[in-house]
Short mmCIF file of C-alpha atoms in Angstrom, two decimals:
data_model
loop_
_atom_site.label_atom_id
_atom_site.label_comp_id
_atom_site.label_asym_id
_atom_site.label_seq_id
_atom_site.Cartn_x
_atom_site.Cartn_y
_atom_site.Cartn_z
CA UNK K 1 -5.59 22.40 -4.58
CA UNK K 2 -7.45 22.55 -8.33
CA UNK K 3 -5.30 25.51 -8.41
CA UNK K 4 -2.35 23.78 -8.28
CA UNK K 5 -3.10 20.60 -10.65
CA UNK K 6 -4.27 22.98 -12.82
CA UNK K 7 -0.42 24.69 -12.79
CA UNK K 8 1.20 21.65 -12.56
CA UNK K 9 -1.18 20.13 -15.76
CA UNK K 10 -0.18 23.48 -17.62
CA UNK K 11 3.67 22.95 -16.72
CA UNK K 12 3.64 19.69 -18.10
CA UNK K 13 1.41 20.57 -21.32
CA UNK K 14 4.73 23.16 -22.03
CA UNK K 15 6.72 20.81 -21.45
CA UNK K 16 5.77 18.52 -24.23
CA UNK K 17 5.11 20.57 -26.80
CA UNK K 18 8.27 22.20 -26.33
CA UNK K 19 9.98 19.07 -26.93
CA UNK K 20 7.86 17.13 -29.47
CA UNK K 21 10.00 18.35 -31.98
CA UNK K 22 13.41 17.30 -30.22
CA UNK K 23 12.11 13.83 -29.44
CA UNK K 24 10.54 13.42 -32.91
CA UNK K 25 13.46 14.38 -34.91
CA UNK K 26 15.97 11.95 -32.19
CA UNK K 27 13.13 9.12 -32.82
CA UNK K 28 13.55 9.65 -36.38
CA UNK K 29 17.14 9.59 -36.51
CA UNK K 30 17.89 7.04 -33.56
CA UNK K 31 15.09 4.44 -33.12
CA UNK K 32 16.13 1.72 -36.11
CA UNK K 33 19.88 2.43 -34.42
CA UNK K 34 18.52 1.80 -31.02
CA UNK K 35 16.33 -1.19 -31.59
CA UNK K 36 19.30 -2.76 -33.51
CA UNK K 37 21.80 -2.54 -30.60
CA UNK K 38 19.25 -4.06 -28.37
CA UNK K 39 18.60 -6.76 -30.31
CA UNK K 40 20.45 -9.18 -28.35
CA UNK K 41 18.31 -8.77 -25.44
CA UNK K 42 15.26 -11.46 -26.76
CA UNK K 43 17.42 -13.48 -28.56
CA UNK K 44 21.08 -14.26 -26.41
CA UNK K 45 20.53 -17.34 -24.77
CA UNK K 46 23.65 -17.02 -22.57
CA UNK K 47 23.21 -17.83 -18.62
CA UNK K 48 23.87 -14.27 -16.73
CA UNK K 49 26.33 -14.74 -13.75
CA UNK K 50 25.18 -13.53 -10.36
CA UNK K 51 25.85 -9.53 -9.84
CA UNK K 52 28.91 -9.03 -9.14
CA UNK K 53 30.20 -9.06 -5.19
CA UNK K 54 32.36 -5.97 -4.93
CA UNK K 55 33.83 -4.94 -1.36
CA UNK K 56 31.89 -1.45 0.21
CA UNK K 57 34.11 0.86 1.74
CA UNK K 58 34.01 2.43 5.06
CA UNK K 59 31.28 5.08 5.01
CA UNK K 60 32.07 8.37 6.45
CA UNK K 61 28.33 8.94 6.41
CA UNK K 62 25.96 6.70 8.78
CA UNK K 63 23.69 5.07 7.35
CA UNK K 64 21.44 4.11 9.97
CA UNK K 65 18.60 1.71 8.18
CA UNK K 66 18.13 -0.69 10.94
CA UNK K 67 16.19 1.89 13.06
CA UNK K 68 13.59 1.85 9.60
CA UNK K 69 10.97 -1.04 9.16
CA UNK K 70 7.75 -1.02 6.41
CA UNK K 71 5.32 -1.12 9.26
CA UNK K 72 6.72 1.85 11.16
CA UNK K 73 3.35 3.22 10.87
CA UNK K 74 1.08 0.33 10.97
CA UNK K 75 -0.91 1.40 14.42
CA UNK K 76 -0.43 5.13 13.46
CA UNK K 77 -1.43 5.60 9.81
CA UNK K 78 -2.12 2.15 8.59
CA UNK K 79 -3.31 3.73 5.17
CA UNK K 80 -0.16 5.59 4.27
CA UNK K 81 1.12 3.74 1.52
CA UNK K 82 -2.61 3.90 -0.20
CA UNK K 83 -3.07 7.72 0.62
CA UNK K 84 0.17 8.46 -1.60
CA UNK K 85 -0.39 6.48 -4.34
CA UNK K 86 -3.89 7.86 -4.53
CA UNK K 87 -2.14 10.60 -5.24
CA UNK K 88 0.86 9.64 -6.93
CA UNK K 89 -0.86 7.93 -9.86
CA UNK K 90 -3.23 10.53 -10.26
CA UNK K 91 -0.45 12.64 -10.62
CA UNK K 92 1.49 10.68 -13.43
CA UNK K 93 -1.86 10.35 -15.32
CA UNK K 94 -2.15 14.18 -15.18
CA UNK K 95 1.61 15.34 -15.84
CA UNK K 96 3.96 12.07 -16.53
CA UNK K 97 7.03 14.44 -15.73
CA UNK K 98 6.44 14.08 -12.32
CA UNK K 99 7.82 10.54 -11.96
CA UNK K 100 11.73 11.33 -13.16
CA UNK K 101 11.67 14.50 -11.14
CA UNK K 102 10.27 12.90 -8.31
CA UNK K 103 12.60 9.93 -8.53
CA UNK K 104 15.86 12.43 -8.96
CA UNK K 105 14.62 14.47 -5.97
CA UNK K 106 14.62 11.76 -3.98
CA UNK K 107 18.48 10.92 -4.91
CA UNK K 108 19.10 14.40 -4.73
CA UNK K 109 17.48 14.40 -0.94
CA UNK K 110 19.44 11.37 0.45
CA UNK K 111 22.64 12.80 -0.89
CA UNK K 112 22.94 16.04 1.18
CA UNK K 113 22.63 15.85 5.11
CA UNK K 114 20.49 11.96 4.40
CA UNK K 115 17.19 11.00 3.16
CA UNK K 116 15.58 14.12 5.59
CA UNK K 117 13.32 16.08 3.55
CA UNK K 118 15.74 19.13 3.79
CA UNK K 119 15.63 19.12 -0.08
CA UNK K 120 12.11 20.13 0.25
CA UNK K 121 12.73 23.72 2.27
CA UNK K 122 12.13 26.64 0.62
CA UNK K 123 14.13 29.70 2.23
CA UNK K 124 16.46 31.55 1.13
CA UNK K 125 20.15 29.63 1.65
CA UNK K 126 18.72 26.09 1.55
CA UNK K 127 19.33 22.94 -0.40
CA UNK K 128 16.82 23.81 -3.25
CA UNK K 129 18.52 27.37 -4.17
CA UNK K 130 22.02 25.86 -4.70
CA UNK K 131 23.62 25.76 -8.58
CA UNK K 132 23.28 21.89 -8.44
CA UNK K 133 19.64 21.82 -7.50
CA UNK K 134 18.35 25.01 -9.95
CA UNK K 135 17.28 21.76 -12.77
CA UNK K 136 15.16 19.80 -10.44
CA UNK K 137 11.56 20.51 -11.68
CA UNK K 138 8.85 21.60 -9.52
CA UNK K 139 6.72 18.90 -10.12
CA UNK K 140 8.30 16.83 -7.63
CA UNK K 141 7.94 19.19 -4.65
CA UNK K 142 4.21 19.61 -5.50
CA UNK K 143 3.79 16.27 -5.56
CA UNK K 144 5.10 15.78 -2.23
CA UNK K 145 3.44 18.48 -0.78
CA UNK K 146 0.01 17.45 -2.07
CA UNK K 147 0.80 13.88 -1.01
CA UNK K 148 1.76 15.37 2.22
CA UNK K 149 -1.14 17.51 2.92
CA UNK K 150 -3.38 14.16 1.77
CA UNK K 151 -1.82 12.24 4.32
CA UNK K 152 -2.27 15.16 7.17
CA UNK K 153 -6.12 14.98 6.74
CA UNK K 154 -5.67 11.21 8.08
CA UNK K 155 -2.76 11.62 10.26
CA UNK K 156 -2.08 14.86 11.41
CA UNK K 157 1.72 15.28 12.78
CA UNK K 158 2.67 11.41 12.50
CA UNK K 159 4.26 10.86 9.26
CA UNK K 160 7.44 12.84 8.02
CA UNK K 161 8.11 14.59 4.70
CA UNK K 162 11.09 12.37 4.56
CA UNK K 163 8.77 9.14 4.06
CA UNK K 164 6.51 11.26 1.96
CA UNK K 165 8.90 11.32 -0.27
CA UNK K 166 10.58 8.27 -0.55
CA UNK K 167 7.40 6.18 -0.73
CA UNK K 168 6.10 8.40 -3.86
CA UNK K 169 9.35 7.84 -5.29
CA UNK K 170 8.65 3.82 -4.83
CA UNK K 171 5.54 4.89 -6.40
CA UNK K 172 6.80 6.37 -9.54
CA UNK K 173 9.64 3.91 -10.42
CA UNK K 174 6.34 1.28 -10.27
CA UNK K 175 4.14 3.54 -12.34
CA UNK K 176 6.65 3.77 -15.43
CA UNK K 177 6.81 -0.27 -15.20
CA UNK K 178 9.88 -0.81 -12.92
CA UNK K 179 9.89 -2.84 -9.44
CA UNK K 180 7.77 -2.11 -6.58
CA UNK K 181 9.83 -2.76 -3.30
CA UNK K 182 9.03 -2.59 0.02
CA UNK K 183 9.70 1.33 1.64
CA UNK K 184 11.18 1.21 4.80
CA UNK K 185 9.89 3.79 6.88
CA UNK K 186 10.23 6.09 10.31
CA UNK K 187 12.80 8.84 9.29
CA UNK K 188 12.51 12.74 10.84
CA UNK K 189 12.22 15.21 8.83
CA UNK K 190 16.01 17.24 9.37
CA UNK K 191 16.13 20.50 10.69
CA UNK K 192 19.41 21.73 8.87
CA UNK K 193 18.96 22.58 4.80
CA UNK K 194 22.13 24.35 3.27
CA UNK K 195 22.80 25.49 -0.17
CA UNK K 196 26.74 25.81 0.79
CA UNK K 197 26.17 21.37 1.32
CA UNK K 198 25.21 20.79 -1.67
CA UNK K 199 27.93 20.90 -4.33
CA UNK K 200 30.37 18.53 -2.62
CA UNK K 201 28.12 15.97 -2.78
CA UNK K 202 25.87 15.94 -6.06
CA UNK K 203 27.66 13.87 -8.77
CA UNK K 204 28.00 16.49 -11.96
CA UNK K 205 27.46 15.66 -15.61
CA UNK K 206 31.38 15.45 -16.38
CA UNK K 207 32.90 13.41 -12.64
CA UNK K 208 35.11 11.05 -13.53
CA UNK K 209 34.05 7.49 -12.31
CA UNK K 210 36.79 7.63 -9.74
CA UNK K 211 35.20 10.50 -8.18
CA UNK K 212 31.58 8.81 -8.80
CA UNK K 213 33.10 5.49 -6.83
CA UNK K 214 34.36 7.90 -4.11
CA UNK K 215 30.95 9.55 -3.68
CA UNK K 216 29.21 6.69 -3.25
CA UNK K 217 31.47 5.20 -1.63
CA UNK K 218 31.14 7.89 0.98
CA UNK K 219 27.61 7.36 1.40
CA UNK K 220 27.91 3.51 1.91
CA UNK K 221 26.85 2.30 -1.66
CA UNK K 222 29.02 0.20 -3.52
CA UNK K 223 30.13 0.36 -7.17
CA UNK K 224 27.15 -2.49 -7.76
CA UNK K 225 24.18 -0.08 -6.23
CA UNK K 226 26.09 2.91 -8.46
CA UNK K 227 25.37 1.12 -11.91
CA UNK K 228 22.31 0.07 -10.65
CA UNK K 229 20.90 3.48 -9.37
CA UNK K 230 22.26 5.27 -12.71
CA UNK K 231 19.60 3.23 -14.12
CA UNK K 232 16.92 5.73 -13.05
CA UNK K 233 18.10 7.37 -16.39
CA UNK K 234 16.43 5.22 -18.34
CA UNK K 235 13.42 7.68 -17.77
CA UNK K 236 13.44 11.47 -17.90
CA UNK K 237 15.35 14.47 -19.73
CA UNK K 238 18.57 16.10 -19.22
CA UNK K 239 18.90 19.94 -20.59
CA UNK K 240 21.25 20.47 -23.22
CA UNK K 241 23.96 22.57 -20.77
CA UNK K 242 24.43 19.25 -19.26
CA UNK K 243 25.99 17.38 -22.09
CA UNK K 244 27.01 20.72 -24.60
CA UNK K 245 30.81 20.28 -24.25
CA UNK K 246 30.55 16.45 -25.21
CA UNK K 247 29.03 17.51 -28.42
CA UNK K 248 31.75 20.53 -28.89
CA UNK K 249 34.53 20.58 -27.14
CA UNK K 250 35.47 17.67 -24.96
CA UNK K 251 38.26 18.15 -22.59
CA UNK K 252 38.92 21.38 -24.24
CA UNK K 253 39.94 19.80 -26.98
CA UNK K 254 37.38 21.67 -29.46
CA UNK K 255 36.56 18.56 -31.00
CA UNK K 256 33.43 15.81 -29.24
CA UNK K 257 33.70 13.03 -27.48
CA UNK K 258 35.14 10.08 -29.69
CA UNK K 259 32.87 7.94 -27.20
CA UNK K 260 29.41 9.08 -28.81
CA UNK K 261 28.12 7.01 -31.12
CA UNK K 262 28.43 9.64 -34.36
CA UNK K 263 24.75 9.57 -35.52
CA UNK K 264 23.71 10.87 -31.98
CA UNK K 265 25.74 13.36 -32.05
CA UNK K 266 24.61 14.80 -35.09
CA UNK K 267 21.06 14.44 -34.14
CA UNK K 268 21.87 16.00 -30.84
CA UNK K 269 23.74 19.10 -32.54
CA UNK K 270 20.85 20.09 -34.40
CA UNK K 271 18.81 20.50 -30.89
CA UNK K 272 21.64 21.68 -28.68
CA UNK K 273 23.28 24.31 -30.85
CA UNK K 274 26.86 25.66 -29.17
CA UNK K 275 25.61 29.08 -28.57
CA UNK K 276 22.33 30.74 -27.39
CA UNK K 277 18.60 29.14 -28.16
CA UNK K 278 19.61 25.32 -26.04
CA UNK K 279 19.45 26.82 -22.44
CA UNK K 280 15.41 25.56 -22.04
CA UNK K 281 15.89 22.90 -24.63
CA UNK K 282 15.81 19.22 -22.93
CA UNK K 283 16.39 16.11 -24.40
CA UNK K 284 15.10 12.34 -23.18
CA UNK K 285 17.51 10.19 -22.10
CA UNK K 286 15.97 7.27 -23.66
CA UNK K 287 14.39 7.98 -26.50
CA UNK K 288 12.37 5.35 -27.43
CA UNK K 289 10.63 5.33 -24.12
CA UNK K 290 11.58 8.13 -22.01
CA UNK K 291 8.70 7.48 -19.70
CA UNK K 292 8.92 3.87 -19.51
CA UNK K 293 11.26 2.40 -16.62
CA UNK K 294 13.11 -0.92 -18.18
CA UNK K 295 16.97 -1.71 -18.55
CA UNK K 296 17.14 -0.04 -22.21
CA UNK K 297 19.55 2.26 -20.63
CA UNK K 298 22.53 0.09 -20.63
CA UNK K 299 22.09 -1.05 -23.58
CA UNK K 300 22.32 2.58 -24.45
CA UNK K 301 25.69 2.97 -23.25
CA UNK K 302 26.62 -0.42 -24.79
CA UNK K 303 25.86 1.13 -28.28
CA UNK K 304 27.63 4.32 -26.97
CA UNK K 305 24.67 6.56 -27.04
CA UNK K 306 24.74 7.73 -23.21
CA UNK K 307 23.69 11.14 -23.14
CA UNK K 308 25.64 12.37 -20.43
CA UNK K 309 29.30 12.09 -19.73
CA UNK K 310 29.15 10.20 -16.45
CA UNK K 311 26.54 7.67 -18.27
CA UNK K 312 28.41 6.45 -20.91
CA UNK K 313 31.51 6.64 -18.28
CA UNK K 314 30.04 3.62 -16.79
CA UNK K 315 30.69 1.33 -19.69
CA UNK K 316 33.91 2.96 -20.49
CA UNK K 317 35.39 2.13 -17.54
CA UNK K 318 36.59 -1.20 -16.96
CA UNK K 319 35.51 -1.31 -13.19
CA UNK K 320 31.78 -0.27 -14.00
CA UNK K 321 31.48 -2.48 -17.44
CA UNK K 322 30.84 -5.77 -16.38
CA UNK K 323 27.81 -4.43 -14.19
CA UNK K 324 26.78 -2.16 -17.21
CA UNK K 325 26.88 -5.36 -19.60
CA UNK K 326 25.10 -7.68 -16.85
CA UNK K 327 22.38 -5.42 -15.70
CA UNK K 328 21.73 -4.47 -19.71
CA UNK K 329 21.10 -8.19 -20.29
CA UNK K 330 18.10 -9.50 -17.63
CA UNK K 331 15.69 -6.68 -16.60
CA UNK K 332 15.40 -9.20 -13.61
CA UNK K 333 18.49 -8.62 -12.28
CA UNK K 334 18.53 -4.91 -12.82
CA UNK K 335 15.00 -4.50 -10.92
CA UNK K 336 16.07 -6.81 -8.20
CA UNK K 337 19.38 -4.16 -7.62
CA UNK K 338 17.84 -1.42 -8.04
CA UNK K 339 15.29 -2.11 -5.38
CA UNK K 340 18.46 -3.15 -2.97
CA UNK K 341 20.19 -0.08 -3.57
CA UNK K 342 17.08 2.29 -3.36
CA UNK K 343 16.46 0.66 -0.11
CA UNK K 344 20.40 0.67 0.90
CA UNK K 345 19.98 4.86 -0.49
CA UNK K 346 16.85 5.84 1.76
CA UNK K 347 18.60 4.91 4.88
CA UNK K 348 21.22 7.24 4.15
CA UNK K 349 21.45 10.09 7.54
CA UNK K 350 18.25 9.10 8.62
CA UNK K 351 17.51 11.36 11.86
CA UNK K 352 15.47 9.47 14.34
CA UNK K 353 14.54 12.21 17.59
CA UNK K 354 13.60 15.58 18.45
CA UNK K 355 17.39 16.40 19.08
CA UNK K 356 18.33 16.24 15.52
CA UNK K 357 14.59 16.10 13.68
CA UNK K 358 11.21 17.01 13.32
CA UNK K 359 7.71 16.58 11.94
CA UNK K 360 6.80 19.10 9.61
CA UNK K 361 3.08 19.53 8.83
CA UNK K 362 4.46 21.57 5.64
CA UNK K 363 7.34 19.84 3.65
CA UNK K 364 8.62 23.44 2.98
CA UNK K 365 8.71 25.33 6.18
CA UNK K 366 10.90 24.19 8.97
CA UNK K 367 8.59 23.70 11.97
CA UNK K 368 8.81 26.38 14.84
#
């Protein structure tokens, strides 16, 4: 195990120092921009409606939550929750990282075949080796492995990789100062994990919000839990190839997108350049906290500094704006629905049953 904090200390190490330079020269250029945009936030006096109501869609997907409850394990491993955040702060003391690529591995999980752990095998063909999945960083699986082998010591074969998971991605949102909900618990781990799944439903940089609401829609979230879950952004990086054309040529148009705010885009130009040398390079997607969990991000997109397309999409949009302005206003609000829709996301395909799961003793070998 020293082995592997050791790799996973060294990872993170390289990780910062190849982007002190990036997130010095954005701070430089974007902080006095950023704090004036969210100005409003500690001085706006104005009473914030309840979240919006929206109608959900019929869900091709099953979502099957009921069969979860927080004390699934309460005779059989009554220490869970405490064995993963042993590990799980540890963890973000050691390589901060960890939390947004724990957090998107998690969404990433729930999104293809449900919130089974299927993300997590490593073979050749599954989940993990498709296009869409190449940018999650490693970090996260090690974390859920280690928390996994923790919790074997105390519970051998009781408590699935899926849970693993989703509690240490609880665990993270709480560590970089969001809301600490309740984890519903008692999935299988799924015994089917396909790169060819993958594609059709992971949202891309550039979707369009209609095919974002359809998406979601087709997993049982509504527009509401949408806004509110594309709030995990306001922590974490996003490489350069996942923005370029906004900064280049948008649409195909050669020119950028007239939505960026024009002193990001400058700033971001000199880190992402069009051709060669911005493959590796990452950028935060907050930059005045990228490791700090708070509502900043919409106030991001309110000051049209998104980084990514499908961010600064949400305030764009007319259907997604009001959310985008409401959440951006009371970090109340936003932690209260982004605990509901984390909650409403991990019940996702949950596989309950030997027919259709299993218990894996390691998260990335199918059981035999």
């Amino acid at each position: 195990m020293s082995s592997t904090l050791l790799s996973s200390s060294t990872t993170s190490n390289l990780l910062f120092r190849t982007t002190a330079t990036v997130v010095l020269l954005l701070s430089m250029l974007l902080l006095p921009i950023i704090q004036t945009s969210h100005c409003y936030k500690t001085t706006s006096t104005t009473t914030v409606a309840p979240l919006i109501k929206l109608p959900q869609r019929p869900s091709n997907r099953s979502i099957r939550s009921s069969v979860l409850r927080v004390d699934f394990y309460s005779k059989s491993c009554p220490q869970l929750d405490q064995l993963v955040s042993s590990l799980t702060s540890q963890q973000f003391k050691d390589s901060p990282v960890t939390a947004p690529a724990t957090i998107r591995l998690f969404f990433h999980d729930c999104f293809v075949e449900g919130c089974d752990g299927s993300i997590l095998i490593s073979s050749s063909g599954a989940e993990r080796e498709a296009e869409e999945n190449k940018g999650l960083a490693k970090e996260g699986f090690e974390v859920v492995e280690k928390a996994k082998a923790l919790v074997e010591t105390k519970c051998p074969g009781i408590v699935s990789c899926a849970d693993v998971l989703a509690i240490a991605a609880r665990d993270f949102v709480h560590l970089t100062g969001g809301p600490y909900y309740q984890v519903k618990k008692g999935r299988w781990d799924g015994k089917i994990s396909k790169a060819s799944r993958v594609g059709s439903n992971i949202p891309r940089a550039n979707s369009t919000i209609d095919q974002l609401l359809n998406l979601f829609a087709s997993k049982g979230l509504s527009l509401q839990d949408m806004v509110a879950l594309s709030g995990a952004h306001t922590i974490g990086f996003s490489h350069c190839n996942q923005f370029l054309s906004r900064l280049y040529n948008y649409k195909g148009a050669n020119k950028p997108d007239p939505s960026m705010d024009l002193r990001l885009l400058k700033a971001l130009r000199m880190s992402c350049p069009p051709f060669g040398g911005s493959a590796g390079m990452i950028v935060p997607f907050d930059v005045a906290a990228p490791f700090t969990f708070d509502n900043a991000y919409y106030g991001n997109l309110e000051a049209k500094m998104g980084l990514l397309a499908t961010d600064q999409g949400l305030f764009m949009d007319e259907r997604t704006r009001e959310v985008v302005v409401e959440l951006g206003k009371e970090k109340k609000k936003f932690f209260e629905a982004f605990g509901q829709a984390m909650e409403k996301m991990g019940g996702i395909g949950v596989k309950r049953g030997r027919k259709h799961g299993e218990k894996r003793k390691v998260c990335s070998q199918h059981m035999l």
